[in-house]
XYZ file of C-alpha atoms in Angstrom:
612
model
C -8.400 -20.814 33.524
C -11.691 -22.517 33.443
C -13.242 -24.517 30.626
C -15.746 -21.729 30.157
C -13.098 -19.131 29.730
C -11.191 -21.414 27.180
C -14.024 -21.231 24.763
C -13.937 -18.851 21.872
C -16.412 -15.920 21.906
C -17.651 -16.682 18.228
C -20.031 -13.534 18.180
C -17.388 -11.163 19.300
C -14.870 -12.640 16.730
C -17.316 -12.421 13.851
C -18.026 -8.791 14.583
C -14.169 -8.131 14.985
C -13.400 -9.623 11.661
C -15.743 -6.973 9.952
C -12.930 -4.299 10.944
C -10.150 -6.514 9.340
C -12.055 -6.475 6.008
C -12.307 -2.737 6.253
C -8.607 -2.270 6.482
C -7.928 -4.519 3.434
C -11.022 -3.095 1.390
C -9.863 0.600 1.608
C -6.246 0.132 1.359
C -6.360 -1.934 -1.804
C -9.012 0.029 -3.365
C -6.549 3.145 -3.224
C -4.431 1.315 -5.847
C -7.388 2.148 -8.317
C -8.161 5.460 -6.881
C -4.534 6.744 -7.583
C -4.408 6.336 -11.241
C -8.324 7.796 -11.495
C -7.020 10.864 -9.446
C -4.022 11.382 -11.673
C -6.160 11.875 -14.677
C -9.079 13.315 -13.172
C -7.204 16.182 -11.488
C -4.228 16.155 -13.944
C -1.513 15.326 -11.332
C 1.935 13.887 -11.732
C 2.823 10.381 -10.528
C 4.108 11.718 -7.203
C 1.225 14.017 -6.531
C -1.072 10.926 -7.200
C 0.947 9.073 -4.657
C 0.090 11.553 -1.866
C -3.234 9.169 -1.284
C -0.715 6.644 -0.117
C 1.182 9.198 1.861
C -1.736 10.574 3.469
C -3.197 6.983 4.331
C -0.018 5.418 5.767
C 1.408 8.431 7.506
C -1.573 8.549 9.384
C -0.939 5.035 10.686
C 2.270 6.227 11.964
C 1.178 9.441 13.652
C -1.858 7.839 15.345
C 0.377 4.977 16.844
C 2.971 7.637 17.780
C 0.518 9.819 19.487
C -0.973 6.885 21.406
C 2.407 5.972 22.382
C 3.434 9.530 23.391
C 0.165 9.749 25.548
C 0.498 6.584 27.275
C 4.205 7.277 28.039
C 3.550 10.462 29.639
C 0.635 8.973 31.577
C 2.641 5.815 32.573
C -0.196 3.405 31.440
C -1.320 2.038 27.919
C -4.299 4.272 27.082
C -5.905 1.801 24.459
C -5.619 -0.893 27.272
C -7.171 1.405 29.830
C -10.058 2.436 27.321
C -10.428 -1.328 26.778
C -10.145 -2.863 23.420
C -13.760 -2.845 22.887
C -14.379 0.848 23.410
C -11.096 1.629 21.676
C -12.272 -0.265 18.476
C -15.611 1.772 18.606
C -13.737 5.098 19.012
C -11.558 4.112 15.902
C -14.601 3.124 13.875
C -16.381 6.403 14.569
C -13.108 8.267 13.676
C -13.079 6.468 10.249
C -16.737 7.349 9.691
C -15.828 11.041 10.180
C -13.008 10.571 7.750
C -15.611 9.129 5.336
C -17.855 12.341 5.931
C -14.834 14.324 4.942
C -14.326 12.251 2.006
C -17.795 12.936 0.866
C -17.610 16.559 1.040
C -14.268 16.878 -0.519
C -15.698 14.659 -3.646
C -18.664 17.242 -3.634
C -16.198 20.294 -3.916
C -13.961 18.389 -6.313
C -11.211 18.970 -3.890
C -8.284 16.791 -4.182
C -6.342 17.728 -1.143
C -9.615 17.419 0.815
C -9.858 13.874 -0.051
C -6.399 13.321 1.147
C -7.490 14.821 4.585
C -10.456 12.371 4.456
C -8.355 9.463 3.540
C -5.855 10.680 6.452
C -8.765 10.754 9.119
C -10.094 7.248 7.830
C -6.462 5.757 8.558
C -6.135 7.517 11.846
C -9.317 5.640 13.085
C -7.660 2.375 11.359
C -4.553 3.013 13.536
C -6.736 2.929 16.596
C -8.463 -0.075 15.656
C -5.419 -2.136 14.612
C -3.684 -1.333 17.971
C -6.642 -2.781 19.837
C -7.693 -5.571 17.389
C -4.943 -7.974 17.464
C -4.501 -8.132 21.079
C -8.408 -8.287 21.500
C -8.456 -11.279 19.019
C -6.038 -13.315 21.353
C -8.433 -12.312 24.373
C -11.686 -13.735 22.576
C -10.664 -17.286 23.523
C -7.834 -19.703 24.503
C -4.630 -17.772 24.213
C -3.033 -21.062 22.693
C -5.299 -20.630 19.535
C -4.975 -16.905 19.584
C -2.811 -16.872 16.427
C -5.431 -18.891 14.416
C -7.961 -15.953 15.268
C -5.439 -13.504 13.943
C -4.938 -15.457 11.046
C -8.619 -15.672 10.296
C -8.761 -11.958 10.522
C -5.698 -11.847 8.231
C -7.651 -13.851 5.613
C -10.839 -11.779 5.676
C -8.524 -8.557 5.432
C -7.041 -10.278 2.135
C -10.341 -11.007 0.787
C -11.024 -7.258 1.285
C -7.859 -6.350 -0.643
C -9.394 -8.591 -3.440
C -12.738 -7.451 -3.896
C -11.693 -3.826 -3.044
C -10.265 -2.795 -6.302
C -13.146 -4.080 -8.247
C -15.713 -2.319 -6.165
C -13.693 1.136 -6.249
C -13.181 0.616 -9.920
C -16.819 0.043 -10.728
C -17.776 3.057 -8.431
C -15.220 5.382 -10.428
C -16.000 4.037 -13.785
C -19.360 2.722 -13.625
C -18.516 -0.142 -16.049
C -16.048 -2.646 -17.012
C -16.012 -1.527 -20.441
C -12.648 0.559 -21.218
C -12.871 4.251 -20.842
C -10.018 6.311 -22.222
C -7.925 8.210 -19.539
C -8.592 11.534 -21.481
C -12.426 10.977 -20.813
C -12.035 10.474 -17.173
C -11.905 13.990 -16.223
C -15.411 14.269 -17.440
C -16.771 11.343 -15.449
C -19.221 12.348 -12.565
C -18.100 11.305 -9.065
C -21.888 10.514 -7.767
C -20.796 6.812 -7.272
C -17.918 7.695 -5.241
C -20.226 9.770 -2.947
C -22.481 6.568 -2.858
C -19.534 4.271 -1.907
C -18.174 6.608 0.908
C -21.629 7.014 2.077
C -22.064 3.132 2.417
C -18.671 2.866 3.958
C -19.191 5.562 6.309
C -22.606 3.850 7.429
C -20.904 0.564 7.758
C -18.420 1.995 10.097
C -21.394 3.235 12.035
C -23.004 0.175 12.051
C -19.842 -1.822 13.018
C -19.366 0.567 15.977
C -22.812 0.293 17.168
C -22.600 -3.608 17.010
C -19.527 -3.444 19.118
C -20.938 -0.902 21.815
C -24.390 -2.716 22.380
C -23.189 -6.228 22.080
C -23.236 -7.737 25.347
C -21.336 -10.642 24.119
C -18.330 -8.620 23.028
C -16.390 -8.114 26.231
C -14.693 -4.686 27.249
C -11.207 -6.272 27.475
C -9.596 -3.610 29.921
C -6.023 -3.995 30.275
C -4.458 -2.119 33.339
C -0.769 -3.272 32.724
C 1.854 -0.594 33.463
C 3.480 1.035 30.373
C 7.355 0.356 30.204
C 9.235 3.507 30.071
C 11.088 4.706 27.057
C 11.497 8.320 27.130
C 14.704 8.459 24.830
C 12.765 6.296 22.277
C 9.892 8.700 22.615
C 12.007 12.013 22.077
C 13.724 10.348 18.976
C 10.595 9.614 17.311
C 9.196 12.846 17.835
C 12.498 14.335 16.317
C 12.448 11.962 13.427
C 8.748 13.144 12.784
C 9.865 16.687 12.554
C 12.836 16.149 10.552
C 10.227 14.233 7.957
C 8.154 17.179 7.843
C 10.986 19.371 7.135
C 12.207 16.992 4.361
C 8.555 16.704 2.651
C 7.926 20.583 2.853
C 10.310 21.621 0.151
C 9.017 18.959 -2.221
C 5.342 20.303 -1.502
C 6.265 23.914 -1.909
C 8.299 23.243 -5.137
C 4.812 22.804 -6.880
C 4.127 26.456 -6.385
C 7.778 27.460 -7.305
C 8.411 29.811 -10.581
C 9.793 26.835 -12.358
C 6.450 24.819 -11.642
C 4.083 27.667 -12.685
C 6.101 28.112 -15.895
C 5.991 24.269 -16.853
C 2.034 24.443 -16.229
C 1.667 27.635 -18.422
C 3.760 25.867 -21.261
C 1.678 22.581 -20.789
C -1.651 24.519 -20.932
C -0.369 26.414 -24.243
C 0.331 22.923 -25.748
C -3.214 21.459 -24.922
C -5.105 23.626 -27.945
C -2.324 22.623 -30.250
C -2.827 18.786 -29.259
C -6.700 19.098 -29.804
C -5.846 20.564 -33.245
C -3.639 17.826 -34.331
C -6.277 15.359 -33.020
C -9.044 17.146 -35.179
C -6.688 16.907 -38.176
C -6.240 13.189 -37.698
C -9.923 12.721 -37.557
C -10.378 14.861 -40.422
C -7.834 12.705 -42.312
C -9.670 9.509 -41.412
C -12.940 10.928 -42.521
C -11.694 11.959 -45.829
C -10.143 8.518 -46.387
C -13.574 6.631 -46.048
C -15.570 9.511 -47.817
C -16.254 7.988 -51.219
C -17.811 10.886 -52.753
C -14.581 12.815 -53.125
C -12.128 12.040 -55.837
C -8.686 10.127 -55.283
C -6.614 13.089 -56.495
C -8.520 15.583 -54.307
C -8.425 13.366 -51.373
C -4.578 13.060 -51.614
C -4.361 16.838 -52.036
C -6.323 17.493 -48.900
C -4.424 14.806 -46.834
C -1.281 16.242 -47.930
C -2.238 19.644 -46.732
C -3.370 18.396 -43.247
C -0.377 16.285 -42.980
C 1.720 19.276 -43.325
C -0.512 21.142 -40.696
C 0.044 18.279 -38.284
C 4.062 18.332 -38.875
C 4.142 21.960 -38.232
C 2.092 21.895 -35.115
C 4.179 18.641 -33.919
C 7.454 21.004 -34.568
C 5.927 23.486 -32.233
C 4.964 21.189 -29.434
C 8.609 19.752 -29.819
C 10.052 23.063 -29.025
C 7.741 23.712 -26.134
C 8.346 20.137 -24.747
C 12.222 21.057 -24.857
C 11.511 24.120 -22.603
C 9.496 21.887 -20.307
C 12.205 19.173 -20.039
C 14.799 22.052 -19.364
C 12.817 23.554 -16.757
C 11.555 20.120 -15.140
C 14.564 18.131 -14.762
C 16.461 20.287 -12.178
C 13.073 20.615 -10.353
C 12.505 16.895 -10.409
C 16.037 16.184 -9.136
C 15.945 18.799 -6.288
C 12.410 16.997 -5.239
C 14.119 13.561 -5.651
C 17.042 14.709 -3.283
C 14.559 15.761 -0.391
C 12.620 12.601 -0.705
C 15.784 10.261 -0.462
C 16.466 12.689 2.558
C 13.298 11.550 4.141
C 14.337 7.847 3.666
C 17.713 8.569 5.096
C 16.096 10.259 8.176
C 14.201 6.947 8.896
C 17.155 4.649 8.388
C 19.692 7.006 10.266
C 17.101 7.337 13.305
C 16.795 3.738 13.572
C 20.283 2.905 13.522
C 21.163 5.994 15.819
C 18.595 4.792 18.265
C 20.183 1.088 18.462
C 23.725 2.468 18.604
C 22.909 4.630 21.897
C 20.635 1.942 23.406
C 23.698 -0.583 23.287
C 25.872 1.781 25.124
C 23.158 2.623 27.662
C 19.846 0.936 27.521
C 18.044 3.280 30.150
C 15.294 5.095 28.632
C 15.317 3.208 25.302
C 12.757 0.430 26.181
C 12.381 -2.104 23.465
C 14.824 -0.327 20.994
C 17.609 -1.769 23.115
C 17.129 -5.009 21.149
C 18.777 -5.118 17.576
C 16.126 -7.688 16.445
C 13.353 -5.138 17.065
C 15.383 -2.037 15.495
C 16.260 -3.938 12.222
C 12.720 -5.331 12.331
C 11.285 -1.913 12.356
C 13.249 -1.034 9.377
C 11.931 -4.273 7.906
C 8.440 -3.453 8.455
C 8.984 -0.016 7.105
C 10.303 -1.405 3.849
C 7.920 -4.286 3.719
C 4.871 -2.076 3.882
C 6.544 0.361 1.445
C 7.249 -2.097 -1.347
C 3.811 -3.770 -0.851
C 2.212 -0.578 -1.415
C 4.358 0.996 -3.976
C 4.211 -1.858 -6.342
C 0.479 -2.157 -6.370
C -0.054 1.795 -6.317
C 2.239 2.359 -9.374
C 1.173 -0.683 -11.090
C -1.659 1.213 -13.033
C 0.802 3.716 -14.589
C 2.943 0.945 -15.580
C 0.019 -0.855 -17.281
C -0.580 2.153 -19.369
C 2.854 1.613 -21.248
C 2.367 0.015 -24.860
C 4.865 -2.585 -23.723
C 2.697 -3.494 -20.789
C -0.562 -3.769 -22.627
C -1.350 0.160 -23.178
C -4.358 -0.125 -20.530
C -6.431 2.627 -19.790
C -6.868 3.232 -15.995
C -10.507 1.901 -16.258
C -8.912 -1.568 -17.303
C -6.550 -2.227 -14.394
C -8.921 -3.113 -11.871
C -8.602 -7.179 -12.365
C -4.605 -6.735 -12.381
C -4.766 -4.661 -8.937
C -7.204 -7.454 -7.766
C -4.678 -10.081 -8.500
C -1.864 -8.339 -7.028
C -3.622 -7.831 -3.721
C -5.208 -11.364 -4.131
C -1.477 -12.665 -4.204
C -1.328 -11.644 -0.594
C -4.626 -13.486 -0.084
C -3.252 -16.564 -1.618
C -0.186 -16.447 0.599
C -1.834 -15.608 3.798
C -4.347 -18.364 3.245
C -1.658 -20.923 2.978
C 0.232 -19.338 5.798
C -2.697 -19.932 8.025
C -2.736 -23.613 7.749
C -0.034 -24.078 10.166
C -2.236 -22.442 13.041
C -4.264 -25.484 13.022
C -3.536 -28.920 14.705
C -3.170 -30.877 11.514
C -1.113 -33.934 10.483
C 1.891 -33.319 8.397
C 0.478 -35.164 5.386
C -2.648 -33.079 5.632
C -0.681 -29.890 6.086
C 1.234 -30.665 2.736
C -2.049 -31.361 0.852
C -3.668 -28.229 1.942
C -0.496 -26.262 1.294
C -0.826 -27.161 -2.285
C -4.453 -26.816 -2.541
C -5.369 -23.857 -0.629
C -3.337 -21.308 -2.818
C -4.832 -23.097 -6.046
C -8.543 -22.605 -4.491
C -7.734 -18.929 -3.532
C -6.242 -18.311 -6.957
C -9.441 -19.726 -8.566
C -11.601 -17.424 -6.334
C -9.748 -14.398 -7.352
C -10.437 -15.266 -11.073
C -14.084 -16.258 -10.228
C -14.855 -12.889 -8.483
C -13.131 -10.947 -11.425
C -15.124 -12.787 -13.866
C -18.415 -12.190 -12.210
C -17.594 -8.555 -11.854
C -17.402 -8.720 -15.618
C -13.686 -8.560 -16.502
C -11.961 -10.664 -19.151
C -9.368 -12.807 -17.137
C -7.872 -14.658 -20.172
C -4.486 -12.881 -19.839
C -4.021 -13.881 -16.088
C -4.729 -17.591 -16.295
C -1.021 -18.160 -16.621
C -0.232 -16.551 -13.396
C -0.986 -19.785 -11.862
C 2.696 -20.521 -12.611
C 3.868 -17.899 -10.173
C 1.583 -19.413 -7.561
C 2.860 -22.879 -7.908
C 6.366 -21.491 -7.586
C 5.094 -19.917 -4.151
C 3.693 -23.508 -3.164
C 7.183 -24.855 -3.819
C 8.719 -22.248 -1.504
C 6.125 -22.832 1.157
C 7.164 -26.608 1.176
C 10.878 -25.781 1.216
C 10.652 -23.435 4.047
C 8.897 -25.654 6.495
C 6.888 -23.114 8.533
C 10.379 -21.337 9.658
C 9.849 -17.606 9.699
C 13.676 -16.746 9.212
C 14.052 -19.178 6.314
C 10.609 -18.214 4.925
C 11.460 -14.503 4.871
C 14.824 -15.093 3.394
C 13.412 -17.332 0.450
C 10.484 -15.006 -0.096
C 12.818 -11.874 0.027
C 15.004 -13.515 -2.615
C 12.061 -14.494 -4.665
C 10.974 -10.930 -4.604
C 14.345 -9.659 -5.760
C 14.472 -12.114 -8.713
C 10.743 -11.305 -9.486
C 11.763 -7.679 -9.783
C 14.907 -8.098 -11.735
C 13.100 -10.236 -14.346
C 10.242 -7.616 -14.417
C 12.834 -4.771 -15.152
C 14.713 -6.691 -17.783
C 11.427 -7.761 -19.771
C 8.212 -6.348 -21.013
C 4.721 -7.802 -21.779
C 3.030 -10.677 -19.549
C 6.465 -12.154 -18.509
C 7.051 -8.478 -16.671
C 3.508 -8.120 -15.660
C 3.498 -11.366 -13.896
C 6.849 -10.654 -12.381
C 5.576 -7.526 -10.774
C 2.236 -9.081 -9.779
C 4.199 -11.709 -7.985
C 5.642 -9.190 -5.432
C 2.035 -9.677 -3.881
C 2.793 -13.432 -3.506
C 6.381 -12.335 -2.050
C 4.798 -9.997 0.320
C 2.072 -12.173 1.619
C 4.086 -14.006 4.512
C 6.221 -11.168 5.474
C 4.229 -9.307 8.067
C 3.916 -12.179 10.500
C 7.392 -13.484 9.833
C 9.011 -10.216 10.610
C 6.959 -9.398 13.484
C 7.544 -12.705 15.140
C 11.380 -12.400 14.538
C 11.412 -8.793 15.825
C 9.477 -9.096 19.251
C 10.910 -12.464 20.317
C 13.163 -12.384 23.422
C 11.713 -8.882 24.148
C 10.140 -9.861 27.620
C 8.343 -7.109 29.286
C 9.034 -4.794 26.382
C 6.969 -7.002 23.886
C 3.818 -4.836 23.857
C 5.941 -1.704 23.248
C 7.735 -3.321 20.563
C 4.614 -4.384 19.008
C 3.531 -0.652 19.076
C 7.076 0.240 17.580
C 6.492 -2.012 14.799
C 3.023 -0.722 14.074
C 4.368 2.795 13.748
C 6.616 1.568 10.816
C 3.683 1.123 8.639
C 4.818 4.728 7.720
C 6.737 2.835 5.195
C 3.533 2.801 2.850
C 3.450 6.600 3.087
C 7.186 7.178 1.921
C 8.384 4.547 -0.557
C 5.473 4.763 -2.848
C 6.026 8.762 -3.298
C 9.844 8.008 -3.751
C 9.180 5.525 -6.448
C 6.377 7.847 -8.140
C 8.996 10.771 -8.192
C 11.650 8.658 -9.492
C 9.180 7.365 -12.246
C 8.688 11.161 -13.063
C 12.498 11.236 -13.871
C 13.287 7.976 -15.132
C 9.971 6.534 -16.068
C 7.826 4.224 -14.381
C 9.169 0.910 -15.593
C 12.843 1.710 -14.506
C 11.408 3.003 -11.232
C 10.917 -0.436 -10.101
C 14.467 -0.641 -9.180
C 13.324 0.725 -5.765
C 11.352 -2.640 -4.775
C 14.499 -4.583 -5.643
C 16.465 -2.798 -2.753
C 13.500 -3.363 -0.377
C 13.295 -6.922 -1.078
C 17.149 -7.312 -0.777
C 16.984 -5.676 2.644
C 14.152 -8.035 3.721
C 16.400 -11.123 2.772
C 19.139 -9.620 4.542
C 17.170 -8.999 7.703
C 16.361 -12.672 7.849
C 19.872 -13.678 7.653
C 21.102 -11.045 10.305
C 18.449 -11.648 12.858
C 19.334 -15.338 13.185
C 22.913 -14.084 14.517
C 21.350 -11.631 16.942
C 19.148 -14.185 18.478
C 21.727 -16.768 18.790
C 23.911 -14.316 20.662
C 20.973 -14.053 23.132
C 20.798 -17.676 23.636
C 17.287 -17.748 22.119
C 16.515 -21.140 20.407
C 15.950 -20.087 16.922
C 14.592 -23.742 15.967
C 12.030 -23.390 18.828
C 10.928 -19.843 17.560
C 10.657 -20.855 13.998
C 8.521 -23.824 14.592
C 6.285 -21.523 16.601
C 6.307 -18.374 14.636
C 5.931 -19.430 10.804
C 2.392 -18.223 10.458
């Protein structure tokens, strides 16, 4: 390759990282949008988690559709179009999704918003399929990882400010707004937000299309055949639809309608109780009423309140009697969906070991177990953040309103930025001492940036200053792991398990910090899992990468499972789900070493090259 070809195409690269920013901005913003929609549209936790379901299943279906079409045609469709044109198509598709969102918001139609987010994410799926290999081609392949890490760093910055911008768009202020008042808020600023986002998608597409400095990057390499893998993934998709259908239909069942009717009958009684309480407060502060008269009136009002509360208690007992069997029924089907994914991957690997013909990349154990690892990693990353708003409403966790959670969501997703910025250091040719200094300094600087951005947005960050302790623990873990992905993944997986268990066994700031620390634990997992899963795949590397991207599906299945579990056992206890996810990720790091050694792959060499 000539010296000219070795140079990085910086104009194209700077245009490309705008796309990375969009992914993070929208995904993290959903964590604030979920609790808002729960109160605005009066949903349960599972229904509010359908935002994640719509968003992340679109990634899976988009990647699966591209894989099916490419397999049938015998060539990589994205490569045939060219990475430049594919990104333009993806951006325009996301702009269409933003348009659907605007229409749905104007109509006050929740399920229309889900369709809009689904279309936005379909565009993201196409963009992501093209963006990573495109970044590698924009310069010397040896420095391709550093360009991807730059994109990841910008993506993480998007996840940090996304919750703040979406929070301001939804609530219009940093001042606390009660959850009961949310349903009366206007959605004008949401329309403005998605109008701006849609225009930015179109602007970015225009920049890509007309820029002569952005190469077409057409790739005509043949597509490796994997017909059995394709059929199996299609069957898995059909089975997932079958598993989720009874859950959705149960919301229109007789039992569900009876619950809604009882809840509606309780609302006027609750309003009366609140009015009586307000009247008692007014009487107590009215100096014109005599003390004896005050006491008589207060006693009478308290009698009425007790009477109404007994009535509500009876109604609540009826709701509980109807709800518990219904919730368990839904939970069984959701766990069934999880079982379908796990069984499909294990079945595929077992069949491929007996006869690899038609299975493509799935014949490699590191890939199949890595697909499950990506599934659970994306699932736990999204689930912890998306359910955080509901957790913070509990009295033991601050009793916050939905309008007050944005800085916590920002800190959670900012934890991924902290880790990714630190992980990017190894991509540069630095001396050992310089790397150690930056490994300590960069996470602290990133933490201060998160604090600073939130402070500038008007949020009080006093309660989050001590989160620096968790950041220091992460720095120690980085120094311990020495840039080795298997060791890094195992250590951070174990730290994730420990953090979740501490969070489950405690309350207050200790528990909040523990759950927020999941962001720090997740920060390095994508590149670690990816590098360990595709090593040794040879000609199947591109196909294996496509399979891994499909497993972003975990973000659409794990959060609703935790959401539904929280409807049964409470939001705090539902964080048992992330414990199992982190435990598997640590187990994968342990198992993959053995598989790679059996394939005579030098694990030490892989670890020194892949730990980004």
